PDB file of C-alpha atoms in Angstrom:
ATOM      1  CA  UNK A   1      -3.694   5.748  12.833  1.00  0.00           C
ATOM      2  CA  UNK A   2      -4.242   7.068   9.568  1.00  0.00           C
ATOM      3  CA  UNK A   3      -4.662   6.121   5.447  1.00  0.00           C
ATOM      4  CA  UNK A   4      -2.636   7.812   2.758  1.00  0.00           C
ATOM      5  CA  UNK A   5      -3.520   7.031  -0.863  1.00  0.00           C
ATOM      6  CA  UNK A   6      -0.930   5.059  -2.718  1.00  0.00           C
ATOM      7  CA  UNK A   7      -2.132   6.486  -6.013  1.00  0.00           C
ATOM      8  CA  UNK A   8      -3.227   9.992  -7.236  1.00  0.00           C
ATOM      9  CA  UNK A   9      -5.798   8.551  -9.566  1.00  0.00           C
ATOM     10  CA  UNK A  10      -8.849   6.748  -8.493  1.00  0.00           C
ATOM     11  CA  UNK A  11     -10.425   3.499 -10.272  1.00  0.00           C
ATOM     12  CA  UNK A  12     -12.332   3.980 -13.631  1.00  0.00           C
ATOM     13  CA  UNK A  13     -15.284   1.439 -12.608  1.00  0.00           C
ATOM     14  CA  UNK A  14     -17.892   3.930 -10.983  1.00  0.00           C
ATOM     15  CA  UNK A  15     -18.854   1.001  -8.773  1.00  0.00           C
ATOM     16  CA  UNK A  16     -15.169   1.158  -8.071  1.00  0.00           C
ATOM     17  CA  UNK A  17     -14.505   4.320  -7.340  1.00  0.00           C
ATOM     18  CA  UNK A  18     -17.448   4.779  -4.719  1.00  0.00           C
ATOM     19  CA  UNK A  19     -16.320   1.732  -2.507  1.00  0.00           C
ATOM     20  CA  UNK A  20     -12.979   3.270  -2.461  1.00  0.00           C
ATOM     21  CA  UNK A  21     -14.104   6.173  -1.011  1.00  0.00           C
ATOM     22  CA  UNK A  22     -16.404   4.496   1.116  1.00  0.00           C
ATOM     23  CA  UNK A  23     -13.137   2.743   2.593  1.00  0.00           C
ATOM     24  CA  UNK A  24     -11.793   5.985   2.892  1.00  0.00           C
ATOM     25  CA  UNK A  25     -14.570   7.666   4.805  1.00  0.00           C
ATOM     26  CA  UNK A  26     -15.323   4.624   6.576  1.00  0.00           C
ATOM     27  CA  UNK A  27     -11.674   3.668   8.029  1.00  0.00           C
ATOM     28  CA  UNK A  28     -10.563   7.178   8.530  1.00  0.00           C
ATOM     29  CA  UNK A  29     -13.790   8.298  10.475  1.00  0.00           C
ATOM     30  CA  UNK A  30     -14.250   5.187  12.768  1.00  0.00           C
ATOM     31  CA  UNK A  31     -11.308   3.209  12.923  1.00  0.00           C
ATOM     32  CA  UNK A  32      -9.009   3.053  16.230  1.00  0.00           C
ATOM     33  CA  UNK A  33      -9.401   6.331  17.646  1.00  0.00           C
ATOM     34  CA  UNK A  34      -7.324   5.616  20.302  1.00  0.00           C
ATOM     35  CA  UNK A  35      -3.994   3.917  18.538  1.00  0.00           C
ATOM     36  CA  UNK A  36      -1.826   6.617  18.917  1.00  0.00           C
ATOM     37  CA  UNK A  37      -1.834   6.420  23.054  1.00  0.00           C
ATOM     38  CA  UNK A  38      -1.119   2.150  22.928  1.00  0.00           C
ATOM     39  CA  UNK A  39       2.351   1.053  24.336  1.00  0.00           C
ATOM     40  CA  UNK A  40       5.012   0.762  22.085  1.00  0.00           C
ATOM     41  CA  UNK A  41       7.181  -1.828  24.521  1.00  0.00           C
ATOM     42  CA  UNK A  42       6.613  -5.634  23.563  1.00  0.00           C
ATOM     43  CA  UNK A  43       5.181  -6.481  26.831  1.00  0.00           C
ATOM     44  CA  UNK A  44       1.943  -5.683  25.389  1.00  0.00           C
ATOM     45  CA  UNK A  45      -1.222  -7.484  27.244  1.00  0.00           C
ATOM     46  CA  UNK A  46      -4.098  -7.289  24.624  1.00  0.00           C
ATOM     47  CA  UNK A  47      -4.977 -10.257  22.798  1.00  0.00           C
ATOM     48  CA  UNK A  48      -7.817  -8.654  20.419  1.00  0.00           C
ATOM     49  CA  UNK A  49      -7.197  -5.804  17.881  1.00  0.00           C
ATOM     50  CA  UNK A  50      -9.635  -4.086  15.551  1.00  0.00           C
ATOM     51  CA  UNK A  51      -9.357  -4.433  12.069  1.00  0.00           C
ATOM     52  CA  UNK A  52     -11.195  -2.851   8.673  1.00  0.00           C
ATOM     53  CA  UNK A  53     -12.618  -6.457   6.564  1.00  0.00           C
ATOM     54  CA  UNK A  54     -14.561  -6.641   3.437  1.00  0.00           C
ATOM     55  CA  UNK A  55     -18.219  -7.808   3.888  1.00  0.00           C
ATOM     56  CA  UNK A  56     -20.337  -8.822   0.996  1.00  0.00           C
ATOM     57  CA  UNK A  57     -23.862  -8.352   3.229  1.00  0.00           C
ATOM     58  CA  UNK A  58     -23.208  -4.698   4.703  1.00  0.00           C
ATOM     59  CA  UNK A  59     -24.644  -1.926   3.109  1.00  0.00           C
ATOM     60  CA  UNK A  60     -20.560  -0.274   3.068  1.00  0.00           C
ATOM     61  CA  UNK A  61     -19.540  -3.411   1.490  1.00  0.00           C
ATOM     62  CA  UNK A  62     -16.819  -3.273   4.424  1.00  0.00           C
ATOM     63  CA  UNK A  63     -16.822  -3.049   8.641  1.00  0.00           C
ATOM     64  CA  UNK A  64     -14.684  -2.983  11.437  1.00  0.00           C
ATOM     65  CA  UNK A  65     -14.796  -5.535  13.477  1.00  0.00           C
ATOM     66  CA  UNK A  66     -12.650  -7.146  16.854  1.00  0.00           C
ATOM     67  CA  UNK A  67     -10.132 -10.064  15.677  1.00  0.00           C
ATOM     68  CA  UNK A  68      -7.323 -11.949  17.267  1.00  0.00           C
ATOM     69  CA  UNK A  69      -4.268 -10.054  17.416  1.00  0.00           C
ATOM     70  CA  UNK A  70      -1.562 -11.457  15.306  1.00  0.00           C
ATOM     71  CA  UNK A  71       0.298 -14.528  17.361  1.00  0.00           C
ATOM     72  CA  UNK A  72       3.409 -13.247  19.695  1.00  0.00           C
ATOM     73  CA  UNK A  73       6.832 -13.386  18.383  1.00  0.00           C
ATOM     74  CA  UNK A  74       9.128 -16.401  19.486  1.00  0.00           C
ATOM     75  CA  UNK A  75      11.781 -14.047  20.789  1.00  0.00           C
ATOM     76  CA  UNK A  76      14.571 -17.291  21.051  1.00  0.00           C
ATOM     77  CA  UNK A  77      13.784 -19.341  17.724  1.00  0.00           C
ATOM     78  CA  UNK A  78      14.410 -17.823  13.860  1.00  0.00           C
ATOM     79  CA  UNK A  79      11.134 -17.385  11.966  1.00  0.00           C
ATOM     80  CA  UNK A  80      10.331 -15.653   9.004  1.00  0.00           C
ATOM     81  CA  UNK A  81       7.719 -12.701  10.385  1.00  0.00           C
ATOM     82  CA  UNK A  82       7.989  -9.709  12.947  1.00  0.00           C
ATOM     83  CA  UNK A  83       5.187  -8.336  14.451  1.00  0.00           C
ATOM     84  CA  UNK A  84       4.121  -4.775  13.838  1.00  0.00           C
ATOM     85  CA  UNK A  85       2.342  -1.751  15.203  1.00  0.00           C
ATOM     86  CA  UNK A  86       0.650  -0.221  12.460  1.00  0.00           C
ATOM     87  CA  UNK A  87       0.901   3.580  12.223  1.00  0.00           C
ATOM     88  CA  UNK A  88      -0.445   4.562   8.708  1.00  0.00           C
ATOM     89  CA  UNK A  89      -1.991   2.369   5.851  1.00  0.00           C
ATOM     90  CA  UNK A  90      -1.793   2.806   2.402  1.00  0.00           C
ATOM     91  CA  UNK A  91      -5.070   2.464   0.637  1.00  0.00           C
ATOM     92  CA  UNK A  92      -4.838   1.382  -3.044  1.00  0.00           C
ATOM     93  CA  UNK A  93      -7.422   1.093  -5.962  1.00  0.00           C
ATOM     94  CA  UNK A  94      -7.295  -2.833  -5.756  1.00  0.00           C
ATOM     95  CA  UNK A  95      -8.438  -2.699  -2.048  1.00  0.00           C
ATOM     96  CA  UNK A  96     -11.874  -1.593  -3.936  1.00  0.00           C
ATOM     97  CA  UNK A  97     -11.172  -3.639  -7.322  1.00  0.00           C
ATOM     98  CA  UNK A  98     -11.294  -6.714  -5.309  1.00  0.00           C
ATOM     99  CA  UNK A  99     -14.685  -5.958  -3.478  1.00  0.00           C
ATOM    100  CA  UNK A 100     -16.636  -5.640  -6.623  1.00  0.00           C
ATOM    101  CA  UNK A 101     -14.483  -8.220  -9.130  1.00  0.00           C
ATOM    102  CA  UNK A 102     -13.187  -5.798 -11.423  1.00  0.00           C
ATOM    103  CA  UNK A 103     -12.052  -6.996 -14.285  1.00  0.00           C
ATOM    104  CA  UNK A 104     -14.505 -10.649 -14.019  1.00  0.00           C
ATOM    105  CA  UNK A 105     -17.074 -11.155 -16.095  1.00  0.00           C
ATOM    106  CA  UNK A 106     -20.338  -9.786 -14.286  1.00  0.00           C
ATOM    107  CA  UNK A 107     -21.333 -13.493 -13.477  1.00  0.00           C
ATOM    108  CA  UNK A 108     -18.413 -14.205 -11.178  1.00  0.00           C
ATOM    109  CA  UNK A 109     -18.300 -10.845  -9.027  1.00  0.00           C
ATOM    110  CA  UNK A 110     -20.696 -12.836  -6.343  1.00  0.00           C
ATOM    111  CA  UNK A 111     -17.803 -15.488  -5.955  1.00  0.00           C
ATOM    112  CA  UNK A 112     -15.366 -13.131  -5.506  1.00  0.00           C
ATOM    113  CA  UNK A 113     -16.784 -11.055  -2.964  1.00  0.00           C
ATOM    114  CA  UNK A 114     -17.464 -14.240  -1.164  1.00  0.00           C
ATOM    115  CA  UNK A 115     -14.127 -15.634  -1.180  1.00  0.00           C
ATOM    116  CA  UNK A 116     -12.597 -12.109   0.246  1.00  0.00           C
ATOM    117  CA  UNK A 117     -15.736 -12.126   3.272  1.00  0.00           C
ATOM    118  CA  UNK A 118     -14.454 -11.706   6.103  1.00  0.00           C
ATOM    119  CA  UNK A 119     -10.537 -10.850   4.884  1.00  0.00           C
ATOM    120  CA  UNK A 120      -9.035  -7.567   6.655  1.00  0.00           C
ATOM    121  CA  UNK A 121      -8.962  -5.219   3.978  1.00  0.00           C
ATOM    122  CA  UNK A 122      -5.279  -3.102   2.486  1.00  0.00           C
ATOM    123  CA  UNK A 123      -1.791  -3.877   1.456  1.00  0.00           C
ATOM    124  CA  UNK A 124       0.847  -1.611   2.154  1.00  0.00           C
ATOM    125  CA  UNK A 125       1.575  -0.054   5.803  1.00  0.00           C
ATOM    126  CA  UNK A 126       4.063   1.418   7.802  1.00  0.00           C
ATOM    127  CA  UNK A 127       4.555   1.014  11.606  1.00  0.00           C
ATOM    128  CA  UNK A 128       6.706   0.124  14.300  1.00  0.00           C
ATOM    129  CA  UNK A 129       8.347  -3.127  14.982  1.00  0.00           C
ATOM    130  CA  UNK A 130       7.057  -4.988  18.379  1.00  0.00           C
ATOM    131  CA  UNK A 131       8.641  -8.135  18.361  1.00  0.00           C
ATOM    132  CA  UNK A 132      11.100 -10.135  16.165  1.00  0.00           C
ATOM    133  CA  UNK A 133      12.872 -14.022  15.895  1.00  0.00           C
ATOM    134  CA  UNK A 134      15.742 -14.602  16.840  1.00  0.00           C
ATOM    135  CA  UNK A 135      18.363 -13.237  14.593  1.00  0.00           C
ATOM    136  CA  UNK A 136      16.587 -11.140  12.940  1.00  0.00           C
ATOM    137  CA  UNK A 137      17.898  -8.069  11.649  1.00  0.00           C
ATOM    138  CA  UNK A 138      14.944  -5.830  12.850  1.00  0.00           C
ATOM    139  CA  UNK A 139      14.515  -4.462  16.535  1.00  0.00           C
ATOM    140  CA  UNK A 140      11.902  -3.311  18.496  1.00  0.00           C
ATOM    141  CA  UNK A 141      11.139   0.126  18.395  1.00  0.00           C
ATOM    142  CA  UNK A 142      12.571   0.015  14.748  1.00  0.00           C
ATOM    143  CA  UNK A 143      10.429   2.070  12.138  1.00  0.00           C
ATOM    144  CA  UNK A 144       9.468  -0.112   9.196  1.00  0.00           C
ATOM    145  CA  UNK A 145       7.112  -0.195   5.883  1.00  0.00           C
ATOM    146  CA  UNK A 146       6.237  -3.037   3.842  1.00  0.00           C
ATOM    147  CA  UNK A 147       3.714  -4.557   2.041  1.00  0.00           C
ATOM    148  CA  UNK A 148       1.356  -7.617   3.992  1.00  0.00           C
ATOM    149  CA  UNK A 149       0.519 -10.804   1.508  1.00  0.00           C
ATOM    150  CA  UNK A 150      -3.427 -11.071   0.289  1.00  0.00           C
ATOM    151  CA  UNK A 151      -5.917 -11.711   2.068  1.00  0.00           C
ATOM    152  CA  UNK A 152      -3.388 -10.356   5.331  1.00  0.00           C
ATOM    153  CA  UNK A 153      -4.507  -7.066   5.051  1.00  0.00           C
ATOM    154  CA  UNK A 154      -2.988  -4.266   6.749  1.00  0.00           C
ATOM    155  CA  UNK A 155      -5.896  -1.548   7.661  1.00  0.00           C
ATOM    156  CA  UNK A 156      -5.755  -2.861  11.391  1.00  0.00           C
ATOM    157  CA  UNK A 157      -3.854  -2.092  14.958  1.00  0.00           C
ATOM    158  CA  UNK A 158      -1.066  -5.221  14.773  1.00  0.00           C
ATOM    159  CA  UNK A 159       0.191  -7.590  11.405  1.00  0.00           C
ATOM    160  CA  UNK A 160       2.798 -10.250  10.821  1.00  0.00           C
ATOM    161  CA  UNK A 161       4.527  -9.274   8.349  1.00  0.00           C
ATOM    162  CA  UNK A 162       7.051 -11.336   6.508  1.00  0.00           C
ATOM    163  CA  UNK A 163      10.353 -10.849   6.721  1.00  0.00           C
ATOM    164  CA  UNK A 164      11.154 -10.545   3.139  1.00  0.00           C
ATOM    165  CA  UNK A 165       8.288  -8.039   2.264  1.00  0.00           C
ATOM    166  CA  UNK A 166       9.088  -5.467   5.071  1.00  0.00           C
ATOM    167  CA  UNK A 167      12.328  -2.863   4.987  1.00  0.00           C
ATOM    168  CA  UNK A 168      13.474  -0.026   7.394  1.00  0.00           C
ATOM    169  CA  UNK A 169      11.267   3.200   7.025  1.00  0.00           C
ATOM    170  CA  UNK A 170      13.979   6.092   5.572  1.00  0.00           C
ATOM    171  CA  UNK A 171      14.514   8.641   7.885  1.00  0.00           C
ATOM    172  CA  UNK A 172      13.396  11.507   5.297  1.00  0.00           C
ATOM    173  CA  UNK A 173      10.297   9.764   5.054  1.00  0.00           C
ATOM    174  CA  UNK A 174       7.161  10.392   7.251  1.00  0.00           C
ATOM    175  CA  UNK A 175       5.090   7.142   8.150  1.00  0.00           C
ATOM    176  CA  UNK A 176       2.265   8.680   6.011  1.00  0.00           C
ATOM    177  CA  UNK A 177       4.737   8.985   2.950  1.00  0.00           C
ATOM    178  CA  UNK A 178       5.825   5.291   3.586  1.00  0.00           C
ATOM    179  CA  UNK A 179       3.311   4.204   3.639  1.00  0.00           C
ATOM    180  CA  UNK A 180       1.803   5.037   0.420  1.00  0.00           C
ATOM    181  CA  UNK A 181       5.143   3.891  -1.625  1.00  0.00           C
ATOM    182  CA  UNK A 182       5.329  -0.137  -1.117  1.00  0.00           C
ATOM    183  CA  UNK A 183       2.753  -1.539  -3.837  1.00  0.00           C
ATOM    184  CA  UNK A 184       3.449   1.271  -6.528  1.00  0.00           C
ATOM    185  CA  UNK A 185       6.950   1.044  -5.665  1.00  0.00           C
ATOM    186  CA  UNK A 186       7.451  -2.395  -6.056  1.00  0.00           C
ATOM    187  CA  UNK A 187       5.495  -1.956  -9.482  1.00  0.00           C
ATOM    188  CA  UNK A 188       7.274   0.114 -10.768  1.00  0.00           C
ATOM    189  CA  UNK A 189      10.397  -0.979 -11.043  1.00  0.00           C
ATOM    190  CA  UNK A 190       9.386  -4.827 -11.334  1.00  0.00           C
ATOM    191  CA  UNK A 191       7.864  -3.264 -14.418  1.00  0.00           C
ATOM    192  CA  UNK A 192      11.053  -1.629 -15.574  1.00  0.00           C
ATOM    193  CA  UNK A 193      14.035  -3.066 -14.229  1.00  0.00           C
ATOM    194  CA  UNK A 194      12.857  -7.077 -13.473  1.00  0.00           C
ATOM    195  CA  UNK A 195      10.355  -7.595 -16.702  1.00  0.00           C
ATOM    196  CA  UNK A 196      11.906  -5.335 -18.816  1.00  0.00           C
ATOM    197  CA  UNK A 197      15.415  -4.827 -18.566  1.00  0.00           C
ATOM    198  CA  UNK A 198      15.464  -1.465 -18.108  1.00  0.00           C
ATOM    199  CA  UNK A 199      18.772   0.066 -18.201  1.00  0.00           C
ATOM    200  CA  UNK A 200      21.231   3.216 -18.483  1.00  0.00           C
ATOM    201  CA  UNK A 201      21.197   5.313 -21.446  1.00  0.00           C
ATOM    202  CA  UNK A 202      17.943   3.636 -22.934  1.00  0.00           C
ATOM    203  CA  UNK A 203      14.673   5.652 -23.570  1.00  0.00           C
ATOM    204  CA  UNK A 204      11.582   5.711 -22.294  1.00  0.00           C
ATOM    205  CA  UNK A 205       8.262   6.645 -23.043  1.00  0.00           C
ATOM    206  CA  UNK A 206       6.186   6.683 -20.177  1.00  0.00           C
ATOM    207  CA  UNK A 207       2.238   7.317 -20.181  1.00  0.00           C
ATOM    208  CA  UNK A 208       0.165   8.932 -17.662  1.00  0.00           C
ATOM    209  CA  UNK A 209       3.666  10.156 -15.624  1.00  0.00           C
ATOM    210  CA  UNK A 210       2.064  12.164 -13.539  1.00  0.00           C
ATOM    211  CA  UNK A 211      -0.692   9.362 -12.051  1.00  0.00           C
ATOM    212  CA  UNK A 212       0.372   6.757  -8.624  1.00  0.00           C
ATOM    213  CA  UNK A 213       2.542   4.502 -10.586  1.00  0.00           C
ATOM    214  CA  UNK A 214       3.199   6.594 -13.196  1.00  0.00           C
ATOM    215  CA  UNK A 215       5.400   9.012 -10.894  1.00  0.00           C
ATOM    216  CA  UNK A 216       7.157   6.965  -9.212  1.00  0.00           C
ATOM    217  CA  UNK A 217       8.048   4.976 -12.198  1.00  0.00           C
ATOM    218  CA  UNK A 218      10.079   7.909 -13.605  1.00  0.00           C
ATOM    219  CA  UNK A 219      11.855   8.569 -10.915  1.00  0.00           C
ATOM    220  CA  UNK A 220      13.268   4.630 -10.812  1.00  0.00           C
ATOM    221  CA  UNK A 221      13.906   4.920 -14.606  1.00  0.00           C
ATOM    222  CA  UNK A 222      15.962   8.317 -14.034  1.00  0.00           C
ATOM    223  CA  UNK A 223      17.811   6.740 -10.856  1.00  0.00           C
ATOM    224  CA  UNK A 224      18.932   3.166 -13.426  1.00  0.00           C
ATOM    225  CA  UNK A 225      19.998   6.103 -15.722  1.00  0.00           C
ATOM    226  CA  UNK A 226      17.303   6.239 -18.378  1.00  0.00           C
ATOM    227  CA  UNK A 227      15.888   9.227 -20.572  1.00  0.00           C
ATOM    228  CA  UNK A 228      12.267   9.777 -19.766  1.00  0.00           C
ATOM    229  CA  UNK A 229       9.546  11.369 -22.223  1.00  0.00           C
ATOM    230  CA  UNK A 230       6.305  12.148 -19.739  1.00  0.00           C
ATOM    231  CA  UNK A 231       3.059  12.278 -21.026  1.00  0.00           C
ATOM    232  CA  UNK A 232       0.720  13.995 -18.784  1.00  0.00           C
ATOM    233  CA  UNK A 233      -1.523  17.084 -18.916  1.00  0.00           C
ATOM    234  CA  UNK A 234      -0.894  20.532 -19.104  1.00  0.00           C
ATOM    235  CA  UNK A 235      -1.097  21.389 -15.134  1.00  0.00           C
ATOM    236  CA  UNK A 236       0.737  18.220 -14.340  1.00  0.00           C
ATOM    237  CA  UNK A 237       3.473  19.489 -16.736  1.00  0.00           C
ATOM    238  CA  UNK A 238       5.864  21.159 -14.134  1.00  0.00           C
ATOM    239  CA  UNK A 239       5.394  18.550 -11.142  1.00  0.00           C
ATOM    240  CA  UNK A 240       6.570  15.498 -13.639  1.00  0.00           C
ATOM    241  CA  UNK A 241       9.823  17.948 -14.798  1.00  0.00           C
ATOM    242  CA  UNK A 242      10.677  18.435 -11.176  1.00  0.00           C
ATOM    243  CA  UNK A 243      10.443  14.617 -10.606  1.00  0.00           C
ATOM    244  CA  UNK A 244      13.289  14.328 -13.746  1.00  0.00           C
ATOM    245  CA  UNK A 245      11.463  13.801 -16.826  1.00  0.00           C
ATOM    246  CA  UNK A 246      13.627  15.437 -20.204  1.00  0.00           C
ATOM    247  CA  UNK A 247      10.208  15.709 -21.736  1.00  0.00           C
ATOM    248  CA  UNK A 248       7.239  16.181 -21.435  1.00  0.00           C
ATOM    249  CA  UNK A 249       4.463  15.927 -23.821  1.00  0.00           C
ATOM    250  CA  UNK A 250       0.812  17.522 -23.447  1.00  0.00           C
ATOM    251  CA  UNK A 251      -1.765  14.548 -24.456  1.00  0.00           C
ATOM    252  CA  UNK A 252      -4.174  16.485 -24.776  1.00  0.00           C
ATOM    253  CA  UNK A 253      -2.442  19.008 -27.752  1.00  0.00           C
ATOM    254  CA  UNK A 254       0.201  16.221 -28.712  1.00  0.00           C
ATOM    255  CA  UNK A 255       3.807  16.603 -29.895  1.00  0.00           C
TER     256      UNK A 255
END
């Protein structure tokens, strides 16, 4: 089991940054040391799994617990979920922001923490299909990646993933690379294509082009045929040019 960062920039809030780093430290050093040795067959007898959950009374804000594994999938009936063994989980700033009630009035922070107490951390994952419902396009053993609904979590050994939120993992991507993509990828596609209708021939000014969402948005924009002016620091200029930026502006110097 491993964790991979979906965004290259930490949250601006000092508290959020601290919690995000603790999430990385605690989960990567103590969670699921034997996961890689688990069998990948569908006949798996273990009914419990380990998971990283939010804990408002714990000094770290999170803790590792043992909880029931997602229910088995009935292979003889149609269903909307598949059971997956998690190989890698992606960590995003939102995983820490939710814990501290980021963007909420200070008085509401305790309510935010209480609302997510005990819920599994994380959204993004990549893993192996274990069980599927009847008529499903996936089969046991398939490598997939996707994102989980709020509160369901991905920092665990198994997930019951909605079919409309997973896809087959491209063979060109490792599990860690695939697990870092879903949230930032969906954010980019939704913002540029679905919400704002970016099409071929249009020009896009992309601020923060080398960031976690920015560098994916740049590739999405180029894929639809747009011309991109990328705003970033000089040290990242070559990076965004390799991703296809037509023009690069150093925000420390201006145009």
